[in-house]
Amino acid sequence: MIALWIVLGIVVILIFFIIGAYNGLVGFRNQVKNAWAQIDVQLKRRYDLIPNLVETVKGYAKHERETFEMVTKARNLAQQASSAGAAERGKLEGELGMALGRLLAVAEAYPELKANQNFLALQEELTSTENKISFSRQYYNDSVLKYNNKIQMFPSNVIAGMFSFKLGEFFEVTITVEKEAPKVSFT
Amino acid sequence: MWEQIRSNQVRSVFLIALIAGLLLAVGYFLGLYFFDSAVGGLVIALIVWAIMSLVAYFQGDSILLVMAKAKKIGPDDAPRLYNVVEEMKIASGLEKVPDVYIIDDPALNAFATGRDPSKASVAITSGLLQKLNRDELQGVIGHEIAHIKNRDVLLMAITAVMLGTIVILSWYATRVLIFGGMAGSGRRSSSRSGGGGGGAQAIILIVGLVLMILAPIMAQLIYYAISRKREYLADASSALYTRYPEGLASALEKIGGSTQQLKSANQATAPMYIINPFRKEGMKAADLTSTHPPISERVRILRAMAGGASFTDYNNAYRKVHSGKQAIISQTATAGIGAVGVRQASLSAPGELGLASGKAASKAAGTHEVSDLMLRLDKYRTVDCECGARWKIPPGFKDNNVLCTRCGRRIRL
């Protein structure tokens, strides 16, 4: 009789543990999804800003056709890949960031452009959007790290295996590109 | 959600329990004095506490914002400030962008309020907004958002209300006992069953009186201790969110260079500000009666973080500055996120709200923009004269033209 109670107790504890661990994993997975959606919002915002920015700069710097084309192409490529995985997107977004950096560097050479209120407002929006992209990426990667730790560490890894939770994918922008990412300069 | 408030909380919870104990003790002795029953006093203490808690919980943030004369702004009023708040909201993983307020005051300060993260506000003085560049602003807003995210606002409100209750109860009790002592003591002793217990009772009464006098002071010291701990955590969180401890460090340095006091602050709300609004020059290090750690020490810790931005780096820096004392942030909080690098500085001049540009012009432009913003929030209209002067028309202005004192033209409105 006592043995039965002990077994029953263990079973109940086990069930509670499984429920807790499962819910925890789902919570972390949702956090990762939510963080990914945040990045998406900011990337879209960047796609929307670029045509305006290109138009404004074009009005003052007509001879920089090459740069405009590069930015537009990088933007379109990145936008087309918006349903791809984190790794693929990271590469394309990195290239877009680099192209944007070049565009803003071009703008530096045109003092009248830098006095244009519309351009300055766009520049602030772009600076902020770049920051928001990197902050949402940072939060996403932190969430993925926590989620993956949960999946791989004992004892929650048992539950993760039972319900086949998949590891999250980090959003990395290729290092060489990242170094050249737009450093919006106000000098 | 409770992850942050739980981490690093053992000591905070212990300190809160201590204040709660003090509150109950005050109530207990209050009951013994005035009602001959400890229960009555406890009930009174709890009722006063409950009423104050309810007010603080539902009205605390609006009271605070009204008292601070803060004006709410939208994304178009101050694009850069609003953007920075959004950036920090994203970095911290807060579910909603807090309301943004500006306080028209030349003092350099900022605070956060709101009982839970979905109903929070951050406020910054116009003086501070003028002085900071983008990285510094990010550090300051990161610190305030950390107060929201770490649930410090709620924590400090709970503590402040208990402190307030203790102060009120003890103040009235000691007043009545000291000034009404003659009349009261006669009534009290006659109502007691006389005899052998008298000596012990006298001792209890004396202990109670001493406690009544000491309780507010003790509660205040505990309150300060909790507040200082939360400041360190908010600094560390800000560094983690921005990945750039230098931003907050240099903002704190700028703030520390000014000794202008904020007119609209008061003692109870002091812990919510980024620096102690009542700070005097030459305040001693680790002063027991301060809501905030000394600025110089906070700057030193942030600067000693040596290329990292995680809680572990902050702890190591804290140890370095304090030569080997214990960690300031608990293990549970530091675990989870591994090595965290620091990003590069962005280049931006102080004071610009995303509109002014150019380093030389920026300081004056920043001042101009912030004062224009304040006028706009006060519903002033602006008209440009042909001579280039810009006139700000107060909302109550009735005439349909103004005289430009610079060129003598009449400008139609």
Short mmCIF file of N, CA and C in Angstrom, two decimals, chain B residues 187-249:
data_model
loop_
_atom_site.label_atom_id
_atom_site.label_comp_id
_atom_site.label_asym_id
_atom_site.label_seq_id
_atom_site.Cartn_x
_atom_site.Cartn_y
_atom_site.Cartn_z
N ARG B 187 -5.33 58.43 32.37
CA ARG B 187 -6.42 57.60 31.92
C ARG B 187 -5.96 56.16 31.69
N ARG B 188 -4.75 56.08 31.11
CA ARG B 188 -4.28 54.77 30.73
C ARG B 188 -4.02 53.89 31.96
N SER B 189 -3.33 54.48 32.95
CA SER B 189 -2.96 53.65 34.09
C SER B 189 -4.21 53.24 34.87
N SER B 190 -5.21 54.11 34.90
CA SER B 190 -6.40 53.76 35.65
C SER B 190 -7.17 52.64 34.97
N SER B 191 -7.07 52.59 33.66
CA SER B 191 -7.83 51.58 32.94
C SER B 191 -7.15 50.22 33.00
N ARG B 192 -5.91 50.22 33.36
CA ARG B 192 -5.24 48.92 33.43
C ARG B 192 -5.54 48.23 34.76
N SER B 193 -5.54 46.92 34.74
CA SER B 193 -5.63 46.21 35.99
C SER B 193 -4.30 46.36 36.69
N GLY B 194 -4.27 47.02 37.82
CA GLY B 194 -3.01 47.32 38.52
C GLY B 194 -2.38 46.06 39.07
N GLY B 195 -1.19 46.24 39.73
CA GLY B 195 -0.57 45.10 40.39
C GLY B 195 0.80 44.77 39.85
N GLY B 196 1.13 43.49 39.90
CA GLY B 196 2.49 43.02 39.66
C GLY B 196 3.03 43.32 38.28
N GLY B 197 2.15 43.36 37.26
CA GLY B 197 2.63 43.53 35.88
C GLY B 197 3.14 44.92 35.59
N GLY B 198 3.02 45.86 36.51
CA GLY B 198 3.34 47.26 36.24
C GLY B 198 4.74 47.50 35.74
N GLY B 199 5.71 46.84 36.37
CA GLY B 199 7.12 47.05 35.98
C GLY B 199 7.37 46.63 34.55
N ALA B 200 6.91 45.43 34.23
CA ALA B 200 7.12 44.90 32.88
C ALA B 200 6.43 45.78 31.85
N GLN B 201 5.25 46.27 32.22
CA GLN B 201 4.49 47.10 31.30
C GLN B 201 5.22 48.42 31.03
N ALA B 202 5.78 48.97 32.09
CA ALA B 202 6.53 50.22 31.93
C ALA B 202 7.68 50.02 30.94
N ILE B 203 8.34 48.88 31.07
CA ILE B 203 9.47 48.61 30.17
C ILE B 203 8.97 48.52 28.72
N ILE B 204 7.84 47.79 28.56
CA ILE B 204 7.29 47.67 27.21
C ILE B 204 6.95 49.04 26.64
N LEU B 205 6.36 49.89 27.51
CA LEU B 205 5.98 51.21 27.04
C LEU B 205 7.19 52.03 26.63
N ILE B 206 8.26 51.91 27.40
CA ILE B 206 9.47 52.68 27.06
C ILE B 206 10.07 52.16 25.76
N VAL B 207 10.13 50.82 25.66
CA VAL B 207 10.63 50.22 24.42
C VAL B 207 9.80 50.71 23.24
N GLY B 208 8.49 50.74 23.45
CA GLY B 208 7.59 51.17 22.39
C GLY B 208 7.85 52.61 21.99
N LEU B 209 8.05 53.48 22.98
CA LEU B 209 8.28 54.88 22.68
C LEU B 209 9.58 55.06 21.89
N VAL B 210 10.61 54.33 22.34
CA VAL B 210 11.89 54.40 21.63
C VAL B 210 11.71 53.93 20.20
N LEU B 211 10.96 52.85 20.05
CA LEU B 211 10.73 52.30 18.71
C LEU B 211 10.01 53.31 17.83
N MET B 212 8.98 53.97 18.41
CA MET B 212 8.22 54.97 17.65
C MET B 212 9.15 56.05 17.12
N ILE B 213 10.13 56.43 17.94
CA ILE B 213 11.03 57.51 17.52
C ILE B 213 12.04 57.01 16.49
N LEU B 214 12.50 55.77 16.73
CA LEU B 214 13.55 55.26 15.84
C LEU B 214 13.02 54.67 14.54
N ALA B 215 11.79 54.15 14.56
CA ALA B 215 11.28 53.42 13.39
C ALA B 215 11.35 54.21 12.09
N PRO B 216 10.92 55.48 12.08
CA PRO B 216 10.98 56.21 10.81
C PRO B 216 12.41 56.33 10.28
N ILE B 217 13.35 56.55 11.20
CA ILE B 217 14.75 56.70 10.77
C ILE B 217 15.26 55.39 10.19
N MET B 218 14.97 54.29 10.92
CA MET B 218 15.43 52.97 10.45
C MET B 218 14.80 52.64 9.09
N ALA B 219 13.48 52.89 9.00
CA ALA B 219 12.78 52.57 7.75
C ALA B 219 13.38 53.36 6.59
N GLN B 220 13.73 54.61 6.87
CA GLN B 220 14.29 55.44 5.83
C GLN B 220 15.65 54.90 5.37
N LEU B 221 16.46 54.47 6.33
CA LEU B 221 17.78 53.93 5.96
C LEU B 221 17.63 52.67 5.10
N ILE B 222 16.66 51.82 5.49
CA ILE B 222 16.43 50.60 4.70
C ILE B 222 15.98 50.97 3.29
N TYR B 223 15.07 51.95 3.25
CA TYR B 223 14.56 52.42 1.96
C TYR B 223 15.71 52.87 1.06
N TYR B 224 16.61 53.65 1.64
CA TYR B 224 17.77 54.12 0.87
C TYR B 224 18.62 52.95 0.39
N ALA B 225 18.78 51.96 1.26
CA ALA B 225 19.63 50.81 0.90
C ALA B 225 19.04 50.08 -0.30
N ILE B 226 17.71 49.86 -0.27
CA ILE B 226 17.07 49.18 -1.41
C ILE B 226 17.26 50.00 -2.67
N SER B 227 17.00 51.30 -2.53
CA SER B 227 17.09 52.17 -3.69
C SER B 227 18.48 52.12 -4.33
N ARG B 228 19.53 52.17 -3.50
CA ARG B 228 20.89 52.16 -4.05
C ARG B 228 21.16 50.88 -4.82
N LYS B 229 20.68 49.75 -4.25
CA LYS B 229 20.88 48.47 -4.93
C LYS B 229 20.22 48.46 -6.30
N ARG B 230 19.01 49.01 -6.35
CA ARG B 230 18.28 49.01 -7.62
C ARG B 230 18.96 49.92 -8.64
N GLU B 231 19.64 50.96 -8.15
CA GLU B 231 20.34 51.85 -9.08
C GLU B 231 21.48 51.09 -9.78
N TYR B 232 22.22 50.30 -9.01
CA TYR B 232 23.29 49.53 -9.63
C TYR B 232 22.74 48.59 -10.69
N LEU B 233 21.62 47.93 -10.34
CA LEU B 233 21.04 46.98 -11.29
C LEU B 233 20.58 47.70 -12.55
N ALA B 234 20.00 48.89 -12.38
CA ALA B 234 19.54 49.65 -13.55
C ALA B 234 20.72 50.09 -14.41
N ASP B 235 21.81 50.50 -13.77
CA ASP B 235 23.01 50.87 -14.53
C ASP B 235 23.51 49.68 -15.34
N ALA B 236 23.58 48.51 -14.67
CA ALA B 236 24.08 47.32 -15.35
C ALA B 236 23.16 46.93 -16.50
N SER B 237 21.84 47.05 -16.28
CA SER B 237 20.89 46.71 -17.34
C SER B 237 21.03 47.66 -18.51
N SER B 238 21.22 48.95 -18.20
CA SER B 238 21.38 49.93 -19.27
C SER B 238 22.59 49.58 -20.13
N ALA B 239 23.70 49.21 -19.47
CA ALA B 239 24.89 48.83 -20.21
C ALA B 239 24.61 47.61 -21.08
N LEU B 240 23.82 46.68 -20.53
CA LEU B 240 23.50 45.46 -21.28
C LEU B 240 22.61 45.78 -22.48
N TYR B 241 21.62 46.64 -22.29
CA TYR B 241 20.72 46.97 -23.40
C TYR B 241 21.46 47.71 -24.50
N THR B 242 22.22 48.73 -24.11
CA THR B 242 22.85 49.56 -25.12
C THR B 242 24.11 48.92 -25.67
N ARG B 243 24.67 47.95 -24.97
CA ARG B 243 25.98 47.37 -25.29
C ARG B 243 27.04 48.47 -25.33
N TYR B 244 26.83 49.50 -24.55
CA TYR B 244 27.74 50.65 -24.64
C TYR B 244 27.77 51.39 -23.31
N PRO B 245 28.51 50.84 -22.31
CA PRO B 245 28.52 51.44 -20.97
C PRO B 245 29.01 52.89 -20.98
N GLU B 246 29.87 53.23 -21.94
CA GLU B 246 30.44 54.56 -21.97
C GLU B 246 29.37 55.64 -22.14
N GLY B 247 28.29 55.30 -22.87
CA GLY B 247 27.21 56.27 -23.08
C GLY B 247 26.63 56.74 -21.75
N LEU B 248 26.25 55.79 -20.90
CA LEU B 248 25.67 56.14 -19.61
C LEU B 248 26.74 56.82 -18.74
N ALA B 249 27.97 56.30 -18.80
CA ALA B 249 29.04 56.87 -17.97
C ALA B 249 29.22 58.35 -18.29
#
